[in-house]
Coordinates of C-alpha atoms in Angstrom, one line a residue:
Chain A
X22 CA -112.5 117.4 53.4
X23 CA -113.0 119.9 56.1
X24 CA -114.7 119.8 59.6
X25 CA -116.5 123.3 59.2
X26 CA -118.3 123.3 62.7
X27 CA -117.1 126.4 65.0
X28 CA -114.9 125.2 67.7
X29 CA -117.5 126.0 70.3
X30 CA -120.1 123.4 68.4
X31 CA -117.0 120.6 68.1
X32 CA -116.3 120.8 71.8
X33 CA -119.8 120.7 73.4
X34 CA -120.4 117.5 70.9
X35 CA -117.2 115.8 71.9
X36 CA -118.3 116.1 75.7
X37 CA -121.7 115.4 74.7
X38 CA -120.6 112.0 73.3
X39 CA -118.7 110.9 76.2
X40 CA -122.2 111.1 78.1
X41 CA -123.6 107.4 79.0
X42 CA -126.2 106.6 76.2
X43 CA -125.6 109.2 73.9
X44 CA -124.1 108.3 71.0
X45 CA -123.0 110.9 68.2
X46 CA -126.1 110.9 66.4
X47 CA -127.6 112.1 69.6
X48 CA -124.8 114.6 70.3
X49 CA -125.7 115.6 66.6
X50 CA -129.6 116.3 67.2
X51 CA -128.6 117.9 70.6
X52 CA -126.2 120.7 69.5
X53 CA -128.4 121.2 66.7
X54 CA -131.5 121.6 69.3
X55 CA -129.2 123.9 71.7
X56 CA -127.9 126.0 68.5
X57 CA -131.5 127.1 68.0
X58 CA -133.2 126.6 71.1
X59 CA -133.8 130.1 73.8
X60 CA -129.9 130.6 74.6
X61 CA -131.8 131.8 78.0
X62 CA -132.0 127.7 78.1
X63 CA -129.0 126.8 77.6
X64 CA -127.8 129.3 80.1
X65 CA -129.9 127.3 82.5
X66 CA -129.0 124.1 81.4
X67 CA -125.3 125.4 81.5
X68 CA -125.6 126.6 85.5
X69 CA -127.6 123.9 86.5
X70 CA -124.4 121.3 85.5
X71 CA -122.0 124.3 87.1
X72 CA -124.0 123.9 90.5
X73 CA -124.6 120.7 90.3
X74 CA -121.1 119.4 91.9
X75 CA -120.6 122.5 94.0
X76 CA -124.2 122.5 95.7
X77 CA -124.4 118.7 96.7
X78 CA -122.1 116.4 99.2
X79 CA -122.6 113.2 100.4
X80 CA -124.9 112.8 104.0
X81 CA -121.9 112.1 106.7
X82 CA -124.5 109.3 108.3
X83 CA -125.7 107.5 105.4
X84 CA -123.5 108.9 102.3
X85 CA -127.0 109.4 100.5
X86 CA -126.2 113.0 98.2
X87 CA -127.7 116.1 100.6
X88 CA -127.5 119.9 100.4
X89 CA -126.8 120.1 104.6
X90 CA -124.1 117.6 106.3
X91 CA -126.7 115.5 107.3
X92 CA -129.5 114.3 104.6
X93 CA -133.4 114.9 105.0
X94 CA -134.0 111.6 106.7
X95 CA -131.0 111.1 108.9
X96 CA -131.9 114.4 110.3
X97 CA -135.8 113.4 110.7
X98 CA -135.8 112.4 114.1
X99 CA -139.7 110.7 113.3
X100 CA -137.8 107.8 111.2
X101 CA -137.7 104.2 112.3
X102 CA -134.0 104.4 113.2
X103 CA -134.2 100.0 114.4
X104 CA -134.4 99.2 110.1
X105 CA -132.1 100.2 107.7
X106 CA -132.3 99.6 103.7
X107 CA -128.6 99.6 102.4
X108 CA -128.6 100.5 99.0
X109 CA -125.9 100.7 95.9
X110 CA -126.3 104.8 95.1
X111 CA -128.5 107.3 96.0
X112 CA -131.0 107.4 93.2
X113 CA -131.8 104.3 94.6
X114 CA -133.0 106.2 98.1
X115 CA -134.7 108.4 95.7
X116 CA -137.0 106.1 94.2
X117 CA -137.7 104.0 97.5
X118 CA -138.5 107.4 99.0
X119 CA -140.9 108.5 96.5
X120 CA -142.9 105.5 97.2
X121 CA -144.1 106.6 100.8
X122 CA -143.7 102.5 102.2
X123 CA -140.5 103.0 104.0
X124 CA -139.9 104.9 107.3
X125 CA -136.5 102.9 108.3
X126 CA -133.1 104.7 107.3
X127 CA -130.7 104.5 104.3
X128 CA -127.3 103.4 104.2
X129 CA -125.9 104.0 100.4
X130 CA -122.9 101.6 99.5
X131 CA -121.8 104.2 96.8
X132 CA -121.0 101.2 94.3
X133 CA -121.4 97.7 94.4
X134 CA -118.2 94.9 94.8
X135 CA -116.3 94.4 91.5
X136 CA -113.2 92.2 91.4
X137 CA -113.4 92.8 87.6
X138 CA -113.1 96.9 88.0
X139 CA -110.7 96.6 90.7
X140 CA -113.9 97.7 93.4
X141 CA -113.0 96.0 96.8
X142 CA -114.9 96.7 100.4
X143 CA -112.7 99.5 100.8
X144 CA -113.8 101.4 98.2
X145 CA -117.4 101.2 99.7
X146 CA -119.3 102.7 102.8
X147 CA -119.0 98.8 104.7
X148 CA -116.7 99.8 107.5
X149 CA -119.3 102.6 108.1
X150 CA -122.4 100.4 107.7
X151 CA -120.8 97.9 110.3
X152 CA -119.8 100.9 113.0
X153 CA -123.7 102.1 112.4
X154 CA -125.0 98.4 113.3
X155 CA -122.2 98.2 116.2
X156 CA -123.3 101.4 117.6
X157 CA -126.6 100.1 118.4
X158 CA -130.2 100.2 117.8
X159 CA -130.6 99.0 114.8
X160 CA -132.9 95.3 114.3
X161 CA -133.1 94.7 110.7
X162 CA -131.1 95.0 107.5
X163 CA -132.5 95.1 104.2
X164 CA -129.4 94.1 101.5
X165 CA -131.5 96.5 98.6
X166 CA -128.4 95.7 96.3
X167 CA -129.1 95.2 92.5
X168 CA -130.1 91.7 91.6
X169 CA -127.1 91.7 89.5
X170 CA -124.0 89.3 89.8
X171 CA -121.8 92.2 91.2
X172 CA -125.1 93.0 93.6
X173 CA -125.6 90.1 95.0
X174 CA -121.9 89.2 95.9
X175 CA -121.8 92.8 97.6
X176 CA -124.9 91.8 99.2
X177 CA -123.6 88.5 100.5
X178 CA -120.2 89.5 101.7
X179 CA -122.2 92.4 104.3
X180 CA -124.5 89.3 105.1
X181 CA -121.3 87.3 105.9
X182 CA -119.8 90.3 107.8
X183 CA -122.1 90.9 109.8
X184 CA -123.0 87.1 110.7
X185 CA -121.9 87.5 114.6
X186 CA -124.0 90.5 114.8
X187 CA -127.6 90.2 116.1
X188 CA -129.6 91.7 113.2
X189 CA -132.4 90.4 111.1
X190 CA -130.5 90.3 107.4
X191 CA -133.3 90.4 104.3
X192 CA -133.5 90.9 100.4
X193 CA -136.4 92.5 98.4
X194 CA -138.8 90.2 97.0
X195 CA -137.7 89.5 93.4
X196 CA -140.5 88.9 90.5
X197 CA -142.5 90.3 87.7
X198 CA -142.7 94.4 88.1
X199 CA -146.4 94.9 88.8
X200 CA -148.1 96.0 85.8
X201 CA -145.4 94.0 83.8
X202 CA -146.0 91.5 80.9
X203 CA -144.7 88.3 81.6
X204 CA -143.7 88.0 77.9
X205 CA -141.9 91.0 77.9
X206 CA -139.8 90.2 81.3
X207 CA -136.5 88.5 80.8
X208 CA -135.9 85.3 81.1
X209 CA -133.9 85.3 84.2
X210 CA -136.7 87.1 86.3
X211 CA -139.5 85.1 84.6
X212 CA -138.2 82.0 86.3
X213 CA -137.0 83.4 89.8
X214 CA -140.6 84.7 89.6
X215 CA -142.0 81.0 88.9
X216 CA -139.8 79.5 91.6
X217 CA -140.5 81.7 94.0
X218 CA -144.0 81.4 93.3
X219 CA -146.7 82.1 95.9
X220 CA -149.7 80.0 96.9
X221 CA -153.0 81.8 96.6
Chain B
X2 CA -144.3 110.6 99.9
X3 CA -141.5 112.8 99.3
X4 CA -139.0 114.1 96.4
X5 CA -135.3 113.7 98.4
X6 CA -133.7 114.9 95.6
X7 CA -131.3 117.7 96.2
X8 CA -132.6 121.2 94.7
X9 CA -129.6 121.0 92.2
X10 CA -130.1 117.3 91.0
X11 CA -134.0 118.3 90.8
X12 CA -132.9 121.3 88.7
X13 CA -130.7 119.5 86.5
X14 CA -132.9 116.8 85.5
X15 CA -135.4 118.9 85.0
X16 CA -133.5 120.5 82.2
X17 CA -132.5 117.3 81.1
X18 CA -136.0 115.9 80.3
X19 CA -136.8 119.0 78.4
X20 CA -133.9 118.2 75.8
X21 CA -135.1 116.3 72.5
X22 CA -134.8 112.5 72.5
X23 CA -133.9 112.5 76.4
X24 CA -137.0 110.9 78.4
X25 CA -136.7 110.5 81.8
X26 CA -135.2 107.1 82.4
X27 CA -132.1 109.0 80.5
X28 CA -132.3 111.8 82.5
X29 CA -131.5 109.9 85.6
X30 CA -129.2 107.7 84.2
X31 CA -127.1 110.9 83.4
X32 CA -127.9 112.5 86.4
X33 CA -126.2 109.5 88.4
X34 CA -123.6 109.5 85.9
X35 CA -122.7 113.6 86.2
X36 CA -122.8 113.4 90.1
X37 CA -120.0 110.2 90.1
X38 CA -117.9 111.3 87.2
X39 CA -114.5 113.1 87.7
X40 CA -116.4 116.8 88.5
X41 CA -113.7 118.4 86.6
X42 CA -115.8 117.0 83.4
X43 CA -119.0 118.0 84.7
X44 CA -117.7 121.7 84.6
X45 CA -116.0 121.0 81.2
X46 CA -119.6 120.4 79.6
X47 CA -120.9 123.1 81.9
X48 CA -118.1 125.1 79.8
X49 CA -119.1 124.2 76.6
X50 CA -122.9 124.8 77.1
X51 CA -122.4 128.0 77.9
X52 CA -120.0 129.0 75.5
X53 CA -122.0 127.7 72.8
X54 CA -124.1 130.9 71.8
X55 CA -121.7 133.4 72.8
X56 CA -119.2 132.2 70.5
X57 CA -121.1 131.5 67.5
X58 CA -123.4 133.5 65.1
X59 CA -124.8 133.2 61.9
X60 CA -122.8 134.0 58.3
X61 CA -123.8 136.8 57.3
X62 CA -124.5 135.9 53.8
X63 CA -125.0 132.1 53.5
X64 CA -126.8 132.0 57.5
X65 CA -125.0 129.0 58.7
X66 CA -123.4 128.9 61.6
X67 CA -119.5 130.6 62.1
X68 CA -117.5 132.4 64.6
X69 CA -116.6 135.3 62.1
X70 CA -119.2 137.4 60.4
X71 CA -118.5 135.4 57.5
X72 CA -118.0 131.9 57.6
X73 CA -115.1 130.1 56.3
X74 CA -117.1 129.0 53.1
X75 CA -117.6 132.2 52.5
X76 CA -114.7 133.9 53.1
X77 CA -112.7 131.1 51.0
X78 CA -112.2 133.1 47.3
X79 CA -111.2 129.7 45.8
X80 CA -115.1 128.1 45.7
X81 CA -117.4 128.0 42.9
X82 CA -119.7 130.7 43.1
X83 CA -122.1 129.7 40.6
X84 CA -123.5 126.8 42.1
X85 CA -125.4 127.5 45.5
X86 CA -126.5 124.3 47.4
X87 CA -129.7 125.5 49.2
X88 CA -130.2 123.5 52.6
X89 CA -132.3 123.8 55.7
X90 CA -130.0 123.4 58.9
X91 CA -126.2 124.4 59.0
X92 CA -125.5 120.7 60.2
X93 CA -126.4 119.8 56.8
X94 CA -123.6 122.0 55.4
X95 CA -120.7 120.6 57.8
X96 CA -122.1 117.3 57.3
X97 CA -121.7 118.1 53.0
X98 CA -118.6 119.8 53.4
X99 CA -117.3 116.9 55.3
X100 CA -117.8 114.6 52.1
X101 CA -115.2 117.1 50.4
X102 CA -117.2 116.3 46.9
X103 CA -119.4 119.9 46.8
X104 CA -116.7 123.1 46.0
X105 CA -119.6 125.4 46.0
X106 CA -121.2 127.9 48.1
X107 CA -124.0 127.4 50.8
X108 CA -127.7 128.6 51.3
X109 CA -129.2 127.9 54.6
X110 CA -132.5 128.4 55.5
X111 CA -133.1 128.1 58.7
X112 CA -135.7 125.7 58.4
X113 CA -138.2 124.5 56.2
X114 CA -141.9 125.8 55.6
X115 CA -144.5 124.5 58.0
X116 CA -148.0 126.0 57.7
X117 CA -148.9 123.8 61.1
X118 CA -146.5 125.1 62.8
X119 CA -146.7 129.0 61.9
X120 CA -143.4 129.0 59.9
X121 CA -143.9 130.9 57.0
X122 CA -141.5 132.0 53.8
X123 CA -140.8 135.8 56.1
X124 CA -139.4 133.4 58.5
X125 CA -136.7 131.7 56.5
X126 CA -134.4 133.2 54.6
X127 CA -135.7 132.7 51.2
X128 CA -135.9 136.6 50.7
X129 CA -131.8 137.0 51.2
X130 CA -131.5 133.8 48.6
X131 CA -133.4 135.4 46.0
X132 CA -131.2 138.6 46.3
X133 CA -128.1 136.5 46.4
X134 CA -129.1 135.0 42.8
X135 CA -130.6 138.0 41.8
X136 CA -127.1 139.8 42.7
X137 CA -125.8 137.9 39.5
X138 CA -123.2 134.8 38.9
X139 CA -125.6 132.1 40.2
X140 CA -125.9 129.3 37.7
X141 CA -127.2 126.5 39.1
X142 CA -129.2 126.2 42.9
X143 CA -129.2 122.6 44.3
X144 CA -132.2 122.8 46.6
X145 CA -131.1 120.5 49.4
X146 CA -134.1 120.2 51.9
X147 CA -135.0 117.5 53.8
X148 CA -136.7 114.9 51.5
X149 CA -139.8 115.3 54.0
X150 CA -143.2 116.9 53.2
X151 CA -142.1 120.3 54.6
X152 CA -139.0 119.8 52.8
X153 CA -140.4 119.0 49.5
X154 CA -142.9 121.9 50.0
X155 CA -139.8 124.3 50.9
X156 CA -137.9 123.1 47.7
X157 CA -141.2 123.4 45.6
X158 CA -141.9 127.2 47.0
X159 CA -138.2 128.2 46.6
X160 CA -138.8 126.7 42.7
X161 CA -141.6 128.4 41.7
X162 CA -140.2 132.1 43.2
X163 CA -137.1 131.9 40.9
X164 CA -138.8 130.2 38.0
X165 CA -138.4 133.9 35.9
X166 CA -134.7 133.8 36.9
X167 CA -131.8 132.3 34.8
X168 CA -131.3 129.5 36.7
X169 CA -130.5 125.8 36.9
X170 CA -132.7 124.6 40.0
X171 CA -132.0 120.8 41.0
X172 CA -133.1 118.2 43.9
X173 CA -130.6 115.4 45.3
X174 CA -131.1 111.9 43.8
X175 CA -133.3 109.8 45.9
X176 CA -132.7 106.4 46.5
X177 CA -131.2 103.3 49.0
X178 CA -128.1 104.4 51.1
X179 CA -125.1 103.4 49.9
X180 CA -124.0 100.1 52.1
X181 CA -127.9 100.1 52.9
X182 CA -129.6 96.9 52.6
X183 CA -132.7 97.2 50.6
X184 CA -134.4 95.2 53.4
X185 CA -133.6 97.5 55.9
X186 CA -134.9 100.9 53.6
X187 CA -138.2 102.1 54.5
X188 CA -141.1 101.5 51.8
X189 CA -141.0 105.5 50.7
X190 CA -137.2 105.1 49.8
X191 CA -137.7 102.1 48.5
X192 CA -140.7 102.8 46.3
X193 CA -138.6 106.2 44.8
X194 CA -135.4 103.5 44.7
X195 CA -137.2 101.5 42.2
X196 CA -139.3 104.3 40.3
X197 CA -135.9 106.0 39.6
X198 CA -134.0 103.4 38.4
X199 CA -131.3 103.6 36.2
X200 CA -130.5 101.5 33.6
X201 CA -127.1 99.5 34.1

């Protein structure tokens, strides 16, 4: 019994398999793609991974990922510099950008508060967040955590930090996505989204 | 409404989504995996991507994939050289060497005929099979395409070129995985399952 694959083919599917949500009979179908694909592709595909790392840092204001030390919006003097959404990672900036409805400021967490993993405030932007309020300026806080457990403890211990501080401390609005089914929402949301019901 | 993406994430992801069975949900999700992990990783896979067609090149005589001119099926003087199984991807040969049960030589294709998609017999090579069993010393060809239309079609083609050869030509059995549950079988597999049984 004999593993014939070329050594090359064994170690891109052994780091192709340690990828989040790619199992090995993905790894399979994706060396097999990249074995017959344009190699000009998987060049590409190659550099774009090599730059990825070396072309991107984390904004010194906000810790959002940037190309420059500070990020598009904390260098955009137009934004609304009194709100500020705190989010978990920078994707999540992402999104909420792409949506055009927000012209506060970010703050990104880089993680969320996990006894279990051994995460504590330390390991998170807090101390920053707190010096950003202190400094001045800003009126409101929207906790944009996940609406998981680990989300909404992080979520509450900033609330409870900064309970002496004279900001405005909100949560997103949780409920049925728009455009959702309600049979195809889980059960937990289905019934935040029947208690929090709204009168019409 | 704006993309904050950095031009490397963008870049990235964008090469992601273009890779088979990755949508782009998945292409995030990896994104904001690569751009947390240990970065040494990152460059590992960035590595191995780019490694991948430099290092490896078809077998000269059987076509499936090696880092010699001839693979190490090939170059191994102890297999049977009588019996040639005939397949369509050189995946399928690791993946039938790695059952240790086949100790004879290997035909790949390089895919399978597909009038819809403008692959035609020129662009397989069927020629370089015919020559191999015309060479001499072939006795019996197992022809291992995928049990799939174009598969079938590909087997059926290869059939009817050697049919004034001295030849055994064969198809693998059909029929429910072993540790399969019929339940779980598709109705083709099933439907050949039954047709083909065999009396205990």
């Amino acid at each position: 019994v004999a593993d014939l694959r070329p050594v090359a083919v064994r170690t891109l599917a052994g780091h192709l398999e340690r990828l989040p949500g790619i199992g090995a009979r993905t790894a399979r179908a994706l060396v097999e793609h990249l074995l017959t694909v344009d190699p000009e592709r998987v060049r590409g595909l190659a550099a774009a991974l090599a730059g990825l790392r070396e072309a991107v840092r984390h904004c010194e204001r906000c810790f959002s990922l940037s190309e420059e030390p500070l990020c598009p919006v904390c260098s955009d003097p137009s934004r609304d510099r009194s709100r500020l959404l705190v989010v978990e990672d920078p994707t999540t900036v992402w999104a909420v950008e792409a949506t055009g409805e927000f012209r506060g400021e970010y703050h990104v967490l880089l993680g969320r508060l996990s006894p279990l993993h051994g995460v504590g405030p330390e390991d998170l932007t807090i101390e920053a967040l707190l010096e950003r309020v202190r400094g001045g300026g800003v009126e409101e806080i929207i906790l944009a955590t996940d609406p998981t457990v680990e989300g909404e403890t992080t979520a509450l211990y900033i609330a409870r930090q900064l309970e002496g501080d004279q900001v405005a401390i909100s949560r997103p609005a949780l409920g049925i996505p728009v455009g959702g089914e309600l049979a195809a929402v889980d059960r937990l949301t289905l019934a935040q989204a029947l208690n929090l019901r709204r009168r019409m």
